[in-house]
Coordinates of N, CA and C and ligand atoms in Angstrom, one line a residue:
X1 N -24.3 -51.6 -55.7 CA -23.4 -52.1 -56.8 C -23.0 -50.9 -57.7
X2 N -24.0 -50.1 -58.2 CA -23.5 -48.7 -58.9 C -22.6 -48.2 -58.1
X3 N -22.3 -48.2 -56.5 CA -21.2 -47.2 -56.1 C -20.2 -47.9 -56.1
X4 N -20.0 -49.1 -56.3 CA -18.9 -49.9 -56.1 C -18.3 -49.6 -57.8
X5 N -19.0 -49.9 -58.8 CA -18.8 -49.5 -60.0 C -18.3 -48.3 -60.2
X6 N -19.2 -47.5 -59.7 CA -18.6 -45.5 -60.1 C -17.4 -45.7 -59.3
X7 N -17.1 -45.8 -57.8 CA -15.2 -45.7 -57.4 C -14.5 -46.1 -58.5
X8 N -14.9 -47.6 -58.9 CA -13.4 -48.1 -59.7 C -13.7 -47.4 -61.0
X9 N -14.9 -46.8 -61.3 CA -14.4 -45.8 -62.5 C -13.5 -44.7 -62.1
X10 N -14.1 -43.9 -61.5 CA -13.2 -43.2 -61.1 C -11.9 -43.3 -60.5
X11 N -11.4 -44.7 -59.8 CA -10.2 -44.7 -59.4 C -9.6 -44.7 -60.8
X12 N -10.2 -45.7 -61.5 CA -9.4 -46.1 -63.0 C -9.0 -44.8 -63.7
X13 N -9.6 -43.9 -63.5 CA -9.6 -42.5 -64.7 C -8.3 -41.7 -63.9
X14 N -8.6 -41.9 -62.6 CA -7.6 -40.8 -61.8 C -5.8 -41.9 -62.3
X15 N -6.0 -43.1 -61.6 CA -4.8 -43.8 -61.7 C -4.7 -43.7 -63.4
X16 N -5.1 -43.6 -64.1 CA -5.0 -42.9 -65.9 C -3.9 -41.7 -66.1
X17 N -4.8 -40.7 -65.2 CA -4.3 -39.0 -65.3 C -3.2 -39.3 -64.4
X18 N -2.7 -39.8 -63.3 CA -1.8 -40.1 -62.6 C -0.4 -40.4 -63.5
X19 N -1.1 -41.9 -63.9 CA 0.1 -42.2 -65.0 C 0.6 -41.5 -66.0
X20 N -0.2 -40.7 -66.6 CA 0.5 -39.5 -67.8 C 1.1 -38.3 -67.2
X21 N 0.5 -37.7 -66.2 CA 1.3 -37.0 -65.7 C 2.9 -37.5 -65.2
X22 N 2.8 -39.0 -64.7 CA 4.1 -39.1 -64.2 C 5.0 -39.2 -65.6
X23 N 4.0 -39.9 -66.7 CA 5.4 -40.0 -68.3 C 5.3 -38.7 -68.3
X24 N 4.6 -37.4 -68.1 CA 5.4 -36.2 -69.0 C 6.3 -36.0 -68.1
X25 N 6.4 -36.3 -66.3 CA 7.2 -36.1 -65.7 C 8.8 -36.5 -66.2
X26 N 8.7 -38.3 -66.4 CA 9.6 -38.9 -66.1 C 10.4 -39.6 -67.2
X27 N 9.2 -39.6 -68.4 CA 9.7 -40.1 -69.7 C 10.9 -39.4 -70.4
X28 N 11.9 -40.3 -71.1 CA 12.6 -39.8 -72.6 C 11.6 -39.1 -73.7
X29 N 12.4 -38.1 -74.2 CA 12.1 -37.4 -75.0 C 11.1 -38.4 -76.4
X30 N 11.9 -39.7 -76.9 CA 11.5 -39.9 -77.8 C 9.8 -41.2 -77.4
X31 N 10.2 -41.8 -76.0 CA 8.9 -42.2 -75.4 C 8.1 -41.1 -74.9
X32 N 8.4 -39.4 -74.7 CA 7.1 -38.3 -74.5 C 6.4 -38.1 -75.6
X33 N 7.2 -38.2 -77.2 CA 6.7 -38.0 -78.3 C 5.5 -39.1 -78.9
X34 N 5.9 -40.2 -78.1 CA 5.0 -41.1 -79.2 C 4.0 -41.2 -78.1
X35 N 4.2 -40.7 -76.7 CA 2.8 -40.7 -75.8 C 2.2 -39.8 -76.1
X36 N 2.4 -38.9 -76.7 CA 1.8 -37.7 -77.0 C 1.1 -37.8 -78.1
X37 N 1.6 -38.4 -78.6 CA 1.0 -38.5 -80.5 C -0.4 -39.5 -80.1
X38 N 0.1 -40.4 -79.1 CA -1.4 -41.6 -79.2 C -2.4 -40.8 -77.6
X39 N -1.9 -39.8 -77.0 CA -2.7 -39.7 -75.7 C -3.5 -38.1 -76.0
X40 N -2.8 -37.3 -76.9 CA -3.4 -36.0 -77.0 C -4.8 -35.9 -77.7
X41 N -4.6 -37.0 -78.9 CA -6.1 -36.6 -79.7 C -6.9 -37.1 -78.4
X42 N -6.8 -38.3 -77.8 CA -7.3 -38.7 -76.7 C -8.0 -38.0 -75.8
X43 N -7.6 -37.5 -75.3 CA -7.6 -36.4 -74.5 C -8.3 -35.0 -75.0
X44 N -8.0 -34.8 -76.2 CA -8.8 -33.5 -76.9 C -10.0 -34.2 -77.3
X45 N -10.7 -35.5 -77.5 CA -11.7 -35.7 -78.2 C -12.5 -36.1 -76.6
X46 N -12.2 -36.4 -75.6 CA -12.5 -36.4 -73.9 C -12.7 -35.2 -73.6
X47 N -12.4 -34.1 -73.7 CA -12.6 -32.5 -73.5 C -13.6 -32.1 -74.6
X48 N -13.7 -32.9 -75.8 CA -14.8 -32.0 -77.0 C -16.2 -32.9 -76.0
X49 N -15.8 -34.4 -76.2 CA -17.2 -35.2 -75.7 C -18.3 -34.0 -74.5
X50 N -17.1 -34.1 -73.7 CA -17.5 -33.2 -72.1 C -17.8 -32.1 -72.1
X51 N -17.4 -31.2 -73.6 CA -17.8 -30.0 -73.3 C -19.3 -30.2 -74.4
X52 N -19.5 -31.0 -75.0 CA -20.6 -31.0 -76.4 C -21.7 -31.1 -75.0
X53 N -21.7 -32.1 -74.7 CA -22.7 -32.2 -73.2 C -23.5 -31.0 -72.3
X54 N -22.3 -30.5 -72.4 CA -22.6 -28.6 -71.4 C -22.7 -27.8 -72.8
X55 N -22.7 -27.8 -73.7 CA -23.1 -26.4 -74.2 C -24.3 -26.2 -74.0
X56 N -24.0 -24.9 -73.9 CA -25.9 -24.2 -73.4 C -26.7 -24.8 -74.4
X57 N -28.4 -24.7 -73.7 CA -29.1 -24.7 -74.6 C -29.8 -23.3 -74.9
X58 N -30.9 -23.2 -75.6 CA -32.0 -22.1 -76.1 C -32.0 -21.2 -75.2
X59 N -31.8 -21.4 -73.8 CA -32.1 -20.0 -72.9 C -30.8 -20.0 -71.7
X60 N -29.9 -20.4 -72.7 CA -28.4 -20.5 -71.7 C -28.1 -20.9 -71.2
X61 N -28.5 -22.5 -70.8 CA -28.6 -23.2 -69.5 C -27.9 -24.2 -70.1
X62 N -26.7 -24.6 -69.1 CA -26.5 -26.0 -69.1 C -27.6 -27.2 -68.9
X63 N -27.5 -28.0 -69.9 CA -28.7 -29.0 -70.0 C -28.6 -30.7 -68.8
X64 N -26.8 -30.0 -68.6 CA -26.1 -31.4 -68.2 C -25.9 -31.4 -66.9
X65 N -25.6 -29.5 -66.4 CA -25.6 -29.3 -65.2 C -27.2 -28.9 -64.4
X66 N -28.0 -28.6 -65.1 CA -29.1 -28.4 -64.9 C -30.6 -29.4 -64.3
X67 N -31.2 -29.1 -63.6 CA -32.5 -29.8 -62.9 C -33.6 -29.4 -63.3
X68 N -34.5 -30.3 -63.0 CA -35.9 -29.7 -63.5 C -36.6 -28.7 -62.3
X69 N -35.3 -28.7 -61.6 CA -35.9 -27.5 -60.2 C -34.9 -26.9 -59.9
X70 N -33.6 -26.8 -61.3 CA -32.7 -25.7 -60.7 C -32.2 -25.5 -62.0
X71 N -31.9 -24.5 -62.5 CA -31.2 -24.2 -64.0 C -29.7 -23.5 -63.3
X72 N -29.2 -24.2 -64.4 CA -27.9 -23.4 -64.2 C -27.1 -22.7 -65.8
X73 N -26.9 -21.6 -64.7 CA -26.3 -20.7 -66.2 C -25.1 -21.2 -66.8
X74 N -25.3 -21.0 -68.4 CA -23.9 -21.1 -68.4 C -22.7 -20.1 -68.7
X75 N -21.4 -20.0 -68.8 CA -21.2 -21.3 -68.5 C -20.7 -22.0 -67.1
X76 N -20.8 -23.0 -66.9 CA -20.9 -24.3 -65.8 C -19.7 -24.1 -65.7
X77 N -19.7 -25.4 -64.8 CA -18.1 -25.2 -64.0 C -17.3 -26.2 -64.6
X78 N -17.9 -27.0 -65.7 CA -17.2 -27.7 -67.0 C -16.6 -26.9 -67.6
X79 N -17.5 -26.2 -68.4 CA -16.6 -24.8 -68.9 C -15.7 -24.0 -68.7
X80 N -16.3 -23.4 -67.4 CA -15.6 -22.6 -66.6 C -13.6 -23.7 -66.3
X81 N -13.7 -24.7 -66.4 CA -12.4 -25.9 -66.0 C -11.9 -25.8 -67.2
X82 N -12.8 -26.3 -68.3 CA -11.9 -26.1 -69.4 C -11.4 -24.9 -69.7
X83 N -11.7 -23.6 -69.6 CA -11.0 -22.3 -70.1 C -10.1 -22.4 -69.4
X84 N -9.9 -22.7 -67.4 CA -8.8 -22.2 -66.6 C -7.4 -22.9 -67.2
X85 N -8.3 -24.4 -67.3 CA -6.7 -25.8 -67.8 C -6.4 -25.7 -69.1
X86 N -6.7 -25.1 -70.1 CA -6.8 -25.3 -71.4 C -6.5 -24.0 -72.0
X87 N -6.9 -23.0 -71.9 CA -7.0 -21.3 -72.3 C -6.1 -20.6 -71.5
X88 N -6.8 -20.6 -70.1 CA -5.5 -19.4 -69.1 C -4.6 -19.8 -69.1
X89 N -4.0 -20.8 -68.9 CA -2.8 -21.0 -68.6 C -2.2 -22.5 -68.5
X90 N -3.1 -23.0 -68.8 CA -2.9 -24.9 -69.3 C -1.8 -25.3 -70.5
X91 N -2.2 -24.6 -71.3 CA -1.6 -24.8 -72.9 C -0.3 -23.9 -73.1
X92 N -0.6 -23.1 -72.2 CA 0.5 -21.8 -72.6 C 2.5 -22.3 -72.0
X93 N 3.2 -21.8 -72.9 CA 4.5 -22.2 -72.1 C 4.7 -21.4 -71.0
X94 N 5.6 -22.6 -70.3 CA 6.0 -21.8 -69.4 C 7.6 -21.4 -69.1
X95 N 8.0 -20.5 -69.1 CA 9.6 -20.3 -69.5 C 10.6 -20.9 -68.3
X96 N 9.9 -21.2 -67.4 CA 10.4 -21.9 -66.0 C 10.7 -22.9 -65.8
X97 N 9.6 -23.7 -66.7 CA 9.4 -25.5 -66.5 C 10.4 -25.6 -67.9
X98 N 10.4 -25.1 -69.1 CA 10.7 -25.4 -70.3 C 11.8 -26.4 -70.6
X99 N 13.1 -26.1 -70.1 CA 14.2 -26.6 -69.9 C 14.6 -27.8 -69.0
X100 N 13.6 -27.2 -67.9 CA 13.7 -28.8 -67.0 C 12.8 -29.8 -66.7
X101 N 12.2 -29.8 -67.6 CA 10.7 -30.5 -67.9 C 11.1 -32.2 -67.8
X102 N 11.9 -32.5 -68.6 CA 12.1 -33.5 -68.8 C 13.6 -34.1 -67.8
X103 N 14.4 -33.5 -67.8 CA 15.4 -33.4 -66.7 C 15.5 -34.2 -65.7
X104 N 14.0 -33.3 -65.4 CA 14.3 -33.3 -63.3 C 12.4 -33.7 -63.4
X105 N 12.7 -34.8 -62.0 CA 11.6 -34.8 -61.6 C 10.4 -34.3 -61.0
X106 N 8.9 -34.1 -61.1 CA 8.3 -33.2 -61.0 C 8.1 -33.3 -59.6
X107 N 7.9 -32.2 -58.2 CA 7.9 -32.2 -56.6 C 6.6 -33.4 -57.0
X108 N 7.1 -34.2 -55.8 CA 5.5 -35.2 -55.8 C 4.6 -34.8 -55.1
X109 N 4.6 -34.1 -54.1 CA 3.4 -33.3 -53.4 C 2.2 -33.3 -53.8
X110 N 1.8 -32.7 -54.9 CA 0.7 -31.9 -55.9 C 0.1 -32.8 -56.1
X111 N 0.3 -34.6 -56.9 CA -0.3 -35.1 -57.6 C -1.8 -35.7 -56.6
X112 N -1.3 -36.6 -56.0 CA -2.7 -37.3 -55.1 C -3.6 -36.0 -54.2
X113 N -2.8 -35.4 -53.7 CA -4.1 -34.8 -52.7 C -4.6 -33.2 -53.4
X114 N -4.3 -33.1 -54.5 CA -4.7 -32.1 -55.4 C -6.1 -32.8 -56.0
X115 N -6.0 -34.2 -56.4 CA -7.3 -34.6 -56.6 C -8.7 -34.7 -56.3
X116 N -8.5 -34.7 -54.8 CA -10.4 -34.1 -54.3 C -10.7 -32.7 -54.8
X117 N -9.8 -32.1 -54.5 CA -10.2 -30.5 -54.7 C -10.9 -30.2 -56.4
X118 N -9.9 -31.0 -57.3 CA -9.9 -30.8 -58.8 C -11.4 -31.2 -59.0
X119 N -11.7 -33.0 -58.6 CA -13.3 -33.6 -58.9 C -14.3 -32.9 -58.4
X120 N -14.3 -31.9 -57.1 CA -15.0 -31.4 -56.8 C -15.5 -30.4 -57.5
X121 N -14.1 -29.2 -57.6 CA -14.4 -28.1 -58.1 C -15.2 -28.3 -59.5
X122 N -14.9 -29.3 -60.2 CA -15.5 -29.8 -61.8 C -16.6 -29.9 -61.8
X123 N -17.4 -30.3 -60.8 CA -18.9 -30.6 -60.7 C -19.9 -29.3 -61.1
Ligands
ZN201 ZN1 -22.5 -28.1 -67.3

């Protein structure tokens, strides 16, 4: 029963991220604005929850990624996700997409089978 449960969590969360990616794809300007105004705090208070979890403890260890027979440094591969999506290059513009963001629709390729790779690597 728990694994039947964790799938449709996780389908629910992915068909979530699915769906917002497709409104930044495919939305009007003034329906991007008000998804944004009600999905971003959202979304930033989902990345503070997840990162409060992994901050190191006393001897630098993630407490969340960590075993009582394996310590892991940090930072974890939580952290390590949120700097790459968030810091390197997540938040930053991009002078390529800028103009046709809204326009043109985004290649569909990327979205579904980018997903195993993404839940894995986050672990
Ligand atoms: Zn961690």
């Amino acid at each position: 029963m728990d694994e039947i449960l964790g799938q449709v969590l996780r389908n629910a969360v992915w068909e979530r991220l699915d769906m917002l990616s497709e409104l930044a794809n495919r939305a009007d300007a003034p329906s991007l604005l008000s998804v944004a105004r009600s999905e971003l705090p959202r979304l930033t208070e989902g990345w503070r929850a997840m990162l409060a979890a992994h901050e190191p403890d006393d001897r630098g260890n993630c407490p969340a990624c960590s075993s009582r027979w394996r310590q892991q440094k940090a930072p974890c591969s939580v952290w390590q996700a949120a700097y790459e999506h968030l810091v390197a290059g997540g938040l930053a513009p991009n002078p390529n997409n800028a103009r046709h963001a809204i326009a043109e629709p985004a290649p569909k390729a990327t979205t579904r089978t980018a997903s195993p790779g993404r839940l894995a690597s986050a672990r």
